[in-house]
Coordinates of C-alpha atoms and ligand atoms in Angstrom, one line a residue:
Chain A
M4 CA -0.2 -0.2 0.0
T5 CA 1.3 3.4 -1.0
D6 CA 0.6 6.4 1.4
P7 CA -2.5 7.8 1.1
K8 CA -2.6 11.3 -0.3
P9 CA -4.8 13.9 1.3
L10 CA -7.4 14.5 -1.0
T11 CA -7.9 18.3 0.0
T12 CA -5.6 20.9 1.2
S13 CA -5.8 24.5 2.0
Q14 CA -3.9 27.1 0.4
V15 CA -3.0 30.6 1.0
I16 CA -1.5 33.1 -1.4
R17 CA -0.5 36.3 -0.1
I18 CA 1.0 39.1 -2.2
P19 CA 3.0 41.6 -0.4
P20 CA 2.2 45.5 -0.6
H21 CA 3.0 47.0 -4.2
K22 CA 4.3 43.7 -5.4
K23 CA 3.4 43.1 -9.0
A24 CA 3.7 39.6 -9.5
G25 CA 4.7 39.0 -13.4
D26 CA 4.1 35.1 -13.3
V27 CA 0.4 33.6 -13.5
L28 CA 0.0 31.7 -10.1
R29 CA -1.4 28.3 -10.2
V30 CA -3.3 27.1 -7.5
P31 CA -2.7 23.4 -7.4
S32 CA -5.8 21.4 -8.2
S33 CA -6.0 19.5 -5.0
A34 CA -6.6 22.8 -3.0
T35 CA -10.0 22.9 -2.3
D36 CA -9.9 25.7 0.4
V37 CA -8.0 28.9 -0.9
L38 CA -7.3 32.1 0.6
I39 CA -6.0 34.9 -1.7
H40 CA -4.9 37.9 0.0
L41 CA -3.7 40.9 -2.0
E42 CA -1.9 43.9 0.2
A43 CA -2.2 47.2 -0.7
G44 CA -1.4 47.8 -4.3
A45 CA -0.5 44.2 -5.1
E46 CA -1.1 42.7 -8.5
V47 CA -1.5 39.1 -9.8
A48 CA -3.3 36.9 -12.2
V49 CA -4.4 33.6 -10.8
V50 CA -5.8 30.4 -12.3
L51 CA -7.6 27.7 -10.7
S52 CA -8.5 24.5 -12.0
I53 CA -11.2 22.5 -10.5
A54 CA -10.4 19.2 -11.2
V55 CA -12.0 15.6 -11.3
G56 CA -12.2 13.9 -7.7
L57 CA -13.1 17.3 -5.8
P58 CA -16.6 18.1 -5.4
T59 CA -15.9 21.4 -3.9
S60 CA -13.9 24.3 -4.2
Q61 CA -13.8 27.6 -1.9
V62 CA -12.1 30.4 -2.8
S63 CA -11.8 33.5 -0.5
V64 CA -10.5 37.0 -1.5
V65 CA -9.4 40.1 0.3
L66 CA -8.2 43.0 -1.7
E67 CA -6.7 45.8 0.1
D68 CA -6.5 49.2 -1.3
G69 CA -6.0 49.8 -4.8
A70 CA -5.1 46.0 -5.2
R71 CA -5.8 44.3 -8.4
L72 CA -6.8 40.3 -9.1
E73 CA -7.2 38.8 -12.3
L74 CA -8.8 35.4 -11.4
L75 CA -9.7 32.4 -13.8
R76 CA -11.8 29.6 -12.3
M77 CA -12.2 26.8 -14.7
I78 CA -14.0 23.4 -14.2
N79 CA -12.1 21.0 -16.3
P80 CA -13.6 19.1 -19.4
G81 CA -14.4 15.8 -18.6
V82 CA -15.5 16.4 -14.6
A83 CA -18.3 14.0 -14.8
F84 CA -20.1 14.3 -11.4
A85 CA -21.7 17.2 -9.4
C86 CA -19.4 20.1 -8.1
E87 CA -20.2 23.0 -5.8
S88 CA -17.6 26.1 -5.9
R89 CA -17.7 29.2 -4.1
L90 CA -15.8 32.7 -4.6
Q91 CA -16.2 35.0 -1.9
V92 CA -14.5 38.6 -2.2
R93 CA -13.9 41.9 -0.1
Q94 CA -12.8 44.7 -1.9
A95 CA -11.1 47.8 -0.2
A96 CA -11.1 51.3 -1.8
N97 CA -10.1 51.6 -5.5
S98 CA -9.3 47.8 -5.6
S99 CA -10.2 45.9 -8.9
L100 CA -11.2 42.3 -9.4
R101 CA -11.8 40.5 -12.8
S102 CA -13.4 37.2 -12.2
F103 CA -13.7 34.7 -15.0
F104 CA -15.6 31.4 -14.6
V105 CA -15.7 28.8 -17.2
T106 CA -17.1 25.3 -17.2
K107 CA -17.2 22.8 -19.9
G108 CA -17.7 19.7 -17.9
G109 CA -19.4 18.4 -15.2
N110 CA -23.0 17.2 -14.9
A111 CA -24.0 19.3 -12.1
V112 CA -21.7 22.6 -11.6
R113 CA -22.9 25.1 -9.4
D114 CA -21.0 28.0 -8.7
H115 CA -21.6 31.1 -6.2
V116 CA -20.0 34.5 -6.4
N117 CA -20.4 36.7 -3.5
I118 CA -18.8 40.3 -3.9
L119 CA -18.8 42.9 -1.3
L120 CA -17.5 46.5 -2.5
E121 CA -16.8 47.9 0.9
G122 CA -14.2 50.5 -0.2
Q123 CA -15.0 53.5 -2.0
G124 CA -14.2 53.3 -6.0
S125 CA -13.9 49.7 -5.9
E126 CA -14.9 47.7 -9.1
A127 CA -15.7 44.1 -10.1
F128 CA -15.9 42.7 -13.4
L129 CA -17.6 39.2 -13.2
N130 CA -17.6 37.1 -16.3
G131 CA -18.6 33.4 -16.9
L132 CA -19.2 31.3 -19.5
H133 CA -21.3 27.7 -19.9
H134 CA -20.5 25.6 -22.4
L135 CA -22.7 22.6 -22.0
A136 CA -23.4 19.6 -23.9
G137 CA -25.2 16.2 -23.0
D138 CA -27.5 16.6 -20.0
A139 CA -24.9 18.8 -18.1
E140 CA -26.3 21.4 -15.7
A141 CA -24.6 24.4 -14.9
E142 CA -25.7 27.3 -12.5
S143 CA -24.2 30.6 -11.5
H144 CA -25.5 32.6 -8.7
T145 CA -23.9 35.9 -8.3
L146 CA -24.3 38.3 -5.5
V147 CA -22.7 42.0 -5.7
D148 CA -23.3 44.3 -2.6
H149 CA -22.5 47.8 -3.3
A150 CA -21.9 49.0 0.1
A151 CA -19.7 52.2 -0.6
P152 CA -20.0 55.3 -2.9
S153 CA -18.6 55.4 -6.4
T154 CA -18.3 51.5 -6.8
M155 CA -18.8 49.7 -10.4
S156 CA -19.9 46.3 -11.1
N157 CA -20.0 44.8 -14.5
Q158 CA -21.5 41.0 -15.0
L159 CA -21.4 39.4 -18.5
Y160 CA -22.4 35.7 -18.5
K161 CA -22.9 33.6 -21.6
S162 CA -24.0 30.0 -22.2
I163 CA -23.6 27.9 -25.3
L164 CA -26.0 24.8 -25.0
R165 CA -26.4 21.6 -26.8
D166 CA -28.3 18.7 -26.6
K167 CA -30.4 18.6 -23.4
S168 CA -28.0 20.9 -21.5
H169 CA -29.4 23.4 -19.0
S170 CA -27.9 26.9 -17.6
V171 CA -29.3 28.9 -14.8
F172 CA -28.1 32.5 -13.9
N173 CA -29.2 34.1 -10.9
G174 CA -27.7 37.4 -10.5
K175 CA -28.5 39.7 -7.5
I176 CA -27.4 43.4 -7.3
M177 CA -27.7 45.3 -4.0
V178 CA -26.9 48.9 -3.7
R179 CA -27.0 50.3 -0.2
R180 CA -28.0 53.5 0.8
E181 CA -24.6 55.0 1.1
A182 CA -23.5 53.6 -2.1
Q183 CA -23.9 56.7 -4.1
L184 CA -22.9 57.2 -7.6
T185 CA -22.7 53.4 -8.3
N186 CA -22.8 51.8 -11.6
S187 CA -24.0 48.4 -11.7
Y188 CA -24.5 46.4 -14.9
Q189 CA -25.6 42.7 -15.8
L190 CA -26.1 40.9 -18.8
N191 CA -26.8 37.3 -19.3
K192 CA -27.0 35.8 -22.8
N193 CA -27.8 32.3 -24.1
L194 CA -27.2 30.6 -27.1
L195 CA -29.4 27.3 -27.8
L196 CA -27.9 25.1 -30.3
S197 CA -30.8 22.5 -29.5
S198 CA -34.5 22.6 -29.3
E199 CA -34.1 20.5 -25.9
A200 CA -31.7 22.6 -24.1
R201 CA -33.1 25.1 -21.4
V202 CA -32.1 28.3 -19.7
D203 CA -33.5 29.8 -16.5
T204 CA -32.2 33.5 -16.1
K205 CA -33.4 35.8 -13.1
P206 CA -32.1 39.3 -12.5
Q207 CA -32.8 40.9 -8.9
L208 CA -32.2 44.3 -8.1
E209 CA -32.4 45.8 -4.7
I210 CA -31.4 49.5 -4.9
F211 CA -31.6 51.8 -1.7
A212 CA -29.4 54.7 -3.1
D213 CA -31.0 57.1 -5.5
D214 CA -28.0 58.3 -7.6
V215 CA -27.1 55.1 -9.4
K216 CA -26.9 53.7 -13.0
C217 CA -28.2 50.2 -13.3
S218 CA -28.9 48.1 -16.0
H219 CA -29.7 44.4 -16.6
G220 CA -30.8 42.3 -19.3
A221 CA -31.1 38.7 -20.7
T222 CA -31.4 37.1 -23.8
I223 CA -32.2 33.9 -25.2
G224 CA -31.5 32.8 -29.0
Q225 CA -30.4 30.5 -31.4
L226 CA -27.8 30.8 -34.4
D227 CA -29.1 33.4 -36.9
D228 CA -30.3 32.5 -40.0
E229 CA -29.1 35.4 -42.0
Q230 CA -25.9 35.2 -40.5
M231 CA -25.6 31.6 -41.1
F232 CA -26.6 32.1 -44.9
Y233 CA -24.3 35.0 -45.3
L234 CA -21.3 33.0 -44.1
Q235 CA -22.4 30.1 -46.4
T236 CA -22.8 32.4 -49.6
R237 CA -18.8 33.0 -48.9
G238 CA -18.1 29.2 -49.3
M239 CA -18.1 27.9 -45.6
D240 CA -20.4 24.9 -44.6
R241 CA -22.8 25.1 -41.9
A242 CA -20.3 23.4 -39.5
L243 CA -17.5 26.0 -40.1
A244 CA -19.8 28.7 -40.4
G245 CA -21.5 27.7 -36.8
E246 CA -18.2 27.6 -35.5
M247 CA -17.4 31.2 -36.4
L248 CA -20.8 32.5 -35.1
I249 CA -20.4 30.9 -32.0
H250 CA -17.1 32.1 -31.5
G251 CA -18.3 35.5 -32.2
F252 CA -21.1 35.1 -29.7
I253 CA -18.6 34.6 -26.6
E254 CA -15.7 36.9 -28.0
D255 CA -16.8 39.9 -26.0
V256 CA -16.7 37.6 -23.0
L257 CA -13.2 36.4 -23.8
D258 CA -12.4 40.1 -24.5
Q259 CA -13.0 40.6 -20.7
I260 CA -9.8 38.7 -20.0
K261 CA -7.0 41.0 -20.0
D262 CA -4.2 38.9 -19.3
V263 CA -3.2 37.1 -22.6
R264 CA -2.0 33.8 -20.8
L265 CA -5.3 33.4 -19.0
R266 CA -7.2 33.9 -22.2
Q267 CA -5.2 31.6 -24.1
E268 CA -5.9 28.8 -21.3
V269 CA -9.6 29.6 -21.7
E270 CA -9.5 29.3 -25.5
A271 CA -7.4 26.1 -25.3
V272 CA -10.1 24.4 -23.2
L273 CA -13.1 25.8 -25.5
Q274 CA -11.2 24.3 -28.5
G275 CA -10.5 21.1 -26.8
D276 CA -12.3 17.6 -27.4
V277 CA -16.0 18.6 -27.9
G278 CA -15.4 21.5 -30.2
Y279 CA -17.7 24.2 -31.0
V280 CA -20.2 22.5 -33.3
Chain B
M121 CA -22.5 30.3 -67.6
L122 CA -25.9 30.7 -66.1
S123 CA -29.2 29.9 -67.3
I124 CA -32.5 30.3 -65.7
K125 CA -35.8 29.0 -67.3
D126 CA -39.4 29.7 -66.5
L127 CA -38.5 30.2 -62.8
Y128 CA -41.4 30.7 -60.1
A129 CA -40.2 30.9 -56.6
S130 CA -41.9 31.7 -53.3
V131 CA -41.0 32.9 -49.7
E132 CA -43.0 32.0 -47.0
G133 CA -46.1 31.1 -49.2
N134 CA -45.9 34.3 -51.3
Q135 CA -45.1 33.5 -55.0
I136 CA -42.5 36.2 -56.1
L137 CA -41.0 35.1 -59.1
K138 CA -43.3 34.1 -61.9
G139 CA -41.8 32.7 -65.1
L140 CA -38.5 34.6 -65.0
S141 CA -36.1 33.3 -67.7
L142 CA -32.3 34.6 -67.7
S143 CA -29.1 33.5 -69.9
V144 CA -26.0 35.1 -69.1
K145 CA -22.5 34.1 -70.8
A146 CA -19.0 34.0 -69.8
G147 CA -17.6 37.6 -70.4
E148 CA -21.1 39.6 -70.1
V149 CA -22.3 41.9 -67.8
H150 CA -26.1 42.0 -67.3
A151 CA -28.0 45.0 -65.5
I152 CA -31.1 44.0 -64.0
M153 CA -33.5 47.1 -63.3
G154 CA -37.1 47.2 -61.9
P155 CA -39.6 48.8 -59.5
N156 CA -39.1 48.3 -55.7
G157 CA -40.8 44.9 -54.9
S158 CA -40.4 43.6 -58.4
G159 CA -38.3 40.8 -57.2
K160 CA -34.8 41.4 -57.9
S161 CA -33.3 40.6 -54.5
T162 CA -35.6 37.5 -54.4
L163 CA -34.0 36.5 -57.6
S164 CA -30.6 36.9 -56.1
K165 CA -31.5 34.9 -52.9
V166 CA -33.0 32.1 -55.1
V167 CA -29.7 31.8 -57.0
A168 CA -27.6 32.0 -53.9
G169 CA -29.8 29.4 -52.3
H170 CA -31.4 31.1 -49.3
P171 CA -33.2 28.4 -47.5
Q172 CA -36.3 30.4 -46.8
Y173 CA -36.8 31.0 -50.5
A174 CA -38.5 27.7 -52.5
V175 CA -38.3 27.0 -56.0
D176 CA -41.8 26.3 -57.2
S177 CA -41.0 25.1 -60.8
G178 CA -38.5 25.7 -63.5
S179 CA -34.5 25.4 -63.5
I180 CA -31.5 27.3 -62.5
D181 CA -28.2 26.0 -64.1
L182 CA -24.5 27.1 -63.6
E183 CA -21.8 26.0 -65.5
I184 CA -19.7 23.8 -63.3
A185 CA -16.3 22.4 -64.5
G186 CA -17.6 22.9 -68.1
K187 CA -21.0 21.3 -67.7
M188 CA -24.4 23.1 -67.0
T189 CA -25.5 21.9 -63.5
S190 CA -28.5 22.3 -61.7
L191 CA -28.4 24.6 -58.6
I192 CA -31.6 23.5 -57.0
G193 CA -30.9 21.5 -53.9
M194 CA -27.5 22.6 -53.5
E195 CA -26.5 24.1 -50.4
P196 CA -25.4 28.1 -50.5
D197 CA -21.8 27.2 -49.6
E198 CA -21.5 24.6 -52.3
R199 CA -22.7 26.9 -55.0
A200 CA -20.4 29.8 -53.6
R201 CA -17.3 27.2 -53.6
E202 CA -18.3 26.7 -57.3
G203 CA -17.9 30.2 -58.0
L204 CA -21.2 32.0 -57.4
F205 CA -20.8 35.2 -55.4
L206 CA -23.9 37.8 -54.3
A207 CA -23.1 41.0 -53.2
F208 CA -25.8 41.7 -50.5
Q209 CA -28.4 44.6 -51.0
Y210 CA -28.2 44.6 -47.1
P211 CA -25.0 43.1 -45.7
V212 CA -25.2 41.0 -42.8
E213 CA -23.5 42.2 -39.5
I214 CA -21.5 39.4 -37.8
P215 CA -20.6 40.6 -34.2
G216 CA -17.4 39.3 -32.7
V217 CA -16.0 37.9 -35.9
P218 CA -13.0 39.8 -37.0
T219 CA -13.2 40.7 -41.1
S220 CA -9.9 39.4 -41.6
E221 CA -10.4 35.8 -40.0
F222 CA -13.8 36.0 -41.8
L223 CA -12.4 36.6 -45.0
R224 CA -9.3 34.1 -44.6
S225 CA -12.0 31.3 -43.8
S226 CA -14.0 31.9 -46.6
Y227 CA -10.7 31.9 -49.1
N228 CA -9.5 29.0 -47.6
A229 CA -13.0 27.2 -47.8
V230 CA -12.8 27.8 -51.4
C231 CA -9.4 26.7 -51.8
R232 CA -9.8 23.6 -49.9
H233 CA -12.7 22.7 -52.4
H234 CA -10.6 23.1 -55.3
G235 CA -7.6 21.4 -54.0
L236 CA -5.6 24.3 -53.8
E237 CA -2.9 25.4 -51.2
E238 CA -4.4 27.4 -48.2
M239 CA -3.2 30.5 -46.9
D240 CA -1.8 31.1 -43.6
P241 CA -2.7 34.4 -41.7
I242 CA 0.5 36.1 -42.6
D243 CA 0.4 35.4 -46.3
F244 CA -3.3 36.3 -46.3
D245 CA -2.8 39.4 -44.7
G246 CA -0.5 40.6 -47.4
F247 CA -3.0 39.3 -50.1
L248 CA -5.7 41.1 -48.6
R249 CA -3.9 44.5 -48.3
E250 CA -3.3 44.4 -51.9
K251 CA -7.1 43.7 -52.4
M252 CA -8.0 46.5 -50.2
K253 CA -5.8 48.8 -52.0
V254 CA -7.7 48.7 -55.0
L255 CA -10.7 49.5 -53.3
E256 CA -9.0 52.2 -51.5
M257 CA -10.1 50.8 -48.0
D258 CA -8.5 51.6 -44.8
D259 CA -6.5 49.0 -42.8
K260 CA -8.9 49.6 -39.7
Y261 CA -11.2 47.5 -41.2
I262 CA -9.9 44.2 -41.2
D263 CA -9.6 44.2 -37.4
R264 CA -13.3 44.9 -36.9
A265 CA -16.1 42.5 -36.8
V266 CA -17.8 42.0 -40.2
N267 CA -19.8 44.6 -41.0
V268 CA -20.3 46.0 -37.5
D269 CA -20.1 49.6 -37.0
F270 CA -19.6 50.1 -41.0
S271 CA -21.2 52.9 -42.7
G272 CA -23.9 51.9 -45.3
G273 CA -21.2 52.7 -47.9
E274 CA -18.3 50.8 -46.2
K275 CA -20.7 47.7 -46.1
K276 CA -21.0 47.9 -49.6
R277 CA -17.3 48.5 -50.4
N278 CA -16.8 45.5 -47.9
E279 CA -18.9 43.4 -50.1
I280 CA -16.7 43.9 -53.2
L281 CA -13.5 43.3 -51.1
Q282 CA -15.1 39.9 -50.5
M283 CA -15.7 39.4 -54.2
A284 CA -12.0 40.4 -55.1
V285 CA -10.9 38.0 -52.6
L286 CA -12.9 35.0 -53.8
N287 CA -12.8 36.2 -57.6
P288 CA -16.1 34.3 -58.5
R289 CA -16.8 33.2 -62.0
L290 CA -20.5 34.7 -61.6
A291 CA -21.1 37.3 -59.4
V292 CA -24.6 38.8 -58.7
L293 CA -24.3 42.4 -57.4
D294 CA -27.6 43.5 -55.4
E295 CA -27.8 47.1 -55.6
T296 CA -24.2 47.7 -54.6
D297 CA -24.5 51.3 -55.6
S298 CA -27.2 52.4 -53.5
G299 CA -25.8 54.4 -50.6
L300 CA -22.4 54.8 -52.1
D301 CA -21.1 58.7 -52.5
V302 CA -20.0 59.5 -56.0
D303 CA -16.5 59.1 -55.2
S304 CA -17.2 55.6 -53.6
M305 CA -18.9 54.5 -56.7
K306 CA -16.5 55.1 -59.0
I307 CA -13.8 53.4 -56.7
V308 CA -16.2 50.3 -56.3
A309 CA -16.8 50.5 -59.9
H310 CA -13.4 50.3 -60.7
G311 CA -12.6 47.4 -58.3
V312 CA -15.7 45.5 -60.2
N313 CA -14.0 46.2 -63.6
T314 CA -10.5 45.0 -62.7
L315 CA -12.4 41.6 -62.0
R316 CA -14.1 41.5 -65.4
S317 CA -12.7 39.1 -67.5
K318 CA -13.6 36.7 -70.4
R319 CA -14.1 33.9 -68.1
N320 CA -16.5 35.3 -65.7
A321 CA -19.7 37.1 -65.7
M322 CA -21.8 39.5 -63.6
V323 CA -25.4 40.4 -63.2
V324 CA -25.7 43.9 -61.9
I325 CA -28.8 44.9 -60.1
T326 CA -29.5 48.8 -59.9
H327 CA -32.2 51.5 -59.8
Y328 CA -29.6 54.0 -61.5
Q329 CA -28.2 54.5 -64.9
R330 CA -25.3 56.3 -63.1
L331 CA -23.3 52.9 -62.2
L332 CA -23.9 51.9 -65.7
N333 CA -21.7 54.7 -66.7
Y334 CA -19.1 53.1 -64.8
I335 CA -19.7 49.5 -65.3
K336 CA -20.7 49.0 -69.1
P337 CA -23.7 46.3 -69.3
D338 CA -23.9 44.3 -72.5
I339 CA -27.6 43.8 -71.6
V340 CA -30.2 45.3 -69.7
H341 CA -33.4 43.9 -68.3
V342 CA -36.5 45.1 -66.6
L343 CA -37.9 43.1 -64.0
H344 CA -41.7 43.7 -62.9
Q345 CA -43.9 41.5 -61.1
G346 CA -41.5 38.7 -60.9
R347 CA -40.7 38.7 -64.7
I348 CA -38.5 39.9 -67.3
I349 CA -40.7 42.2 -69.2
K350 CA -38.2 43.9 -71.4
T351 CA -34.4 43.0 -72.4
A352 CA -32.2 45.4 -74.7
G353 CA -28.9 46.9 -74.9
P354 CA -27.4 49.7 -72.6
E355 CA -29.8 52.6 -74.2
L356 CA -32.6 50.7 -72.2
A357 CA -31.2 52.0 -68.9
L358 CA -31.1 55.5 -70.1
E359 CA -34.5 55.2 -71.3
V360 CA -35.6 53.9 -67.7
E361 CA -33.8 56.9 -66.5
T362 CA -35.6 59.7 -68.1
R363 CA -39.1 57.7 -68.7
G364 CA -39.5 55.6 -65.5
Y365 CA -41.3 52.2 -66.0
D366 CA -44.8 53.1 -66.7
W367 CA -44.1 52.8 -70.5
L368 CA -43.0 49.4 -70.2
I369 CA -45.7 48.3 -67.5
K370 CA -48.3 50.1 -69.5
Ligands
ATP28 N1 -39.7 37.4 -46.4 C1 -40.5 37.6 -47.0 N2 -41.8 37.4 -46.6 C2 -42.9 37.8 -47.6 N3 -42.5 38.6 -48.6 C3 -41.6 38.9 -49.1 C4 -40.3 38.5 -48.2 N4 -39.1 38.8 -48.7 C5 -39.7 39.6 -49.9 N5 -41.0 39.6 -49.8 C6 -41.9 40.4 -50.8 O1 -41.4 40.0 -52.0 C7 -41.5 41.2 -53.1 C8 -40.1 41.3 -53.6 O2 -39.1 41.8 -52.8 P1 -37.9 41.8 -53.5 O3 -36.9 42.4 -52.1 O4 -37.3 40.7 -54.3 O5 -37.8 43.3 -54.4 P2 -36.9 44.0 -54.9 O6 -37.1 44.0 -56.3 O7 -35.6 43.7 -54.5 O8 -37.0 45.6 -54.4 P3 -36.1 47.1 -54.1 O9 -35.7 47.5 -55.3 O10 -36.9 47.6 -53.3 O11 -34.7 46.1 -53.5 C9 -42.0 42.4 -52.2 O12 -43.2 42.5 -52.4 C10 -41.6 41.9 -50.9 O13 -42.5 42.5 -49.8
MG29 MG1 -33.9 44.7 -53.6

């Protein structure tokens, strides 16, 4: 008998003040409980792959004044079981979070994102991609709590659904009384590639301040016939044209990833085994 | 090159083309004029193979590898790879797809079909810039999404750029001149004329004789209520310009 490896570990990533980490930090896939703490003015990009064998993943983030974090969390393709993940963030003044969640596997993935914007001028960009096939299900539940003035949040979640897959987006925005001059945006777009795929999308707004800009929207659609025809008249067959249109559909989400290394990682996963069409 | 015989075609149950015949030979340029709603765009969509348009009866044949071949039942992309091109009256916007990538995919799809070598992004970029020069197009377009945030005139120019990239044997240009200012029209016409040869043919749909000053047609047709009611030489376009269509319709 070999030594049993611990299935789960805790991991702490601490970036000292004003350190701008050049390398992408990779959280070992065995970690189920992660704390990422950026001290004032620190900057880093972190990748966390949620791998086979770990049904839960909990990430806590603390961003001190002016800290900047770009965080990519991916559910690996091939995860064929239920999985629950959670991201909990507290942001001090002028800090910035760019969060990206992508799932292309798992048959029941549920992700929770809780953002507390407690420092003036803090901002959070929350992006998600559900790329599902078979009878896979993915849920994204977000809560953005604007608790200080001049805070900004922008959520863009998209899903591409084949077969009998099912995507859920529940996005809650809360703007507290003291959070004047808040901007908060939320958009959920869904592309159904099968008549049996399903979407549930629900925005929730609770606004107690009066000087705020808020918008939210949701769309559910199929590949556009006129776009398909246009590409076909340019010699591309339906499969290739569909691939282009799907890539076009998620381009603006991918564009939200500012670190090119992170972006390449996501594109590699999306272009993996299942393919676009 | 193209032979349409007694074509009846419908869209969503409405019959629009009612016994249309048209024959275009290699090396020829045909102009089609006709009142709004007469079926000009319908004809172009049917020839290109739009799935919403049904051919009720009649035939559409295109010369493919030296043989007249029926297009009916052929996918739009197959037709395109065999050398048919449609410049849209209303070019379609494709958000998120860069123009350069779109053009390269299109070019390579046609090359693959003909067993020719595909171009990598670097070679294609050089090739594309040459074509853009002819059409006096700014480099900035190639990084933008296809037709997104293009002005009406820029979209039309982009259609001709696509035609220049694909070098089709039969091109149908649906009101490519509409929305173009005088200078742009000259540039586009010049682009079209550089593509003219003995081996290809064009069908130019237009409302205005002005375009035909620059792209000289061999034959002019007037389409009315889904049929060609008059066919003559270039002088017919001038006559339509001054007299309208009433005298033809009676
Ligand atoms: N999808 C559709 N469903 C129903 N009717 C249609 C459809 N598309 C076109 N039509 C009708 O077919 C007729 C011919 O339209 P078409 O677009 O071919 O005209 P056109 O000659 O190109 O006109 P224009 O000069 O205005 O571009 C019109 O009466 C139009 O309303
Ligand atoms: Mg028309």
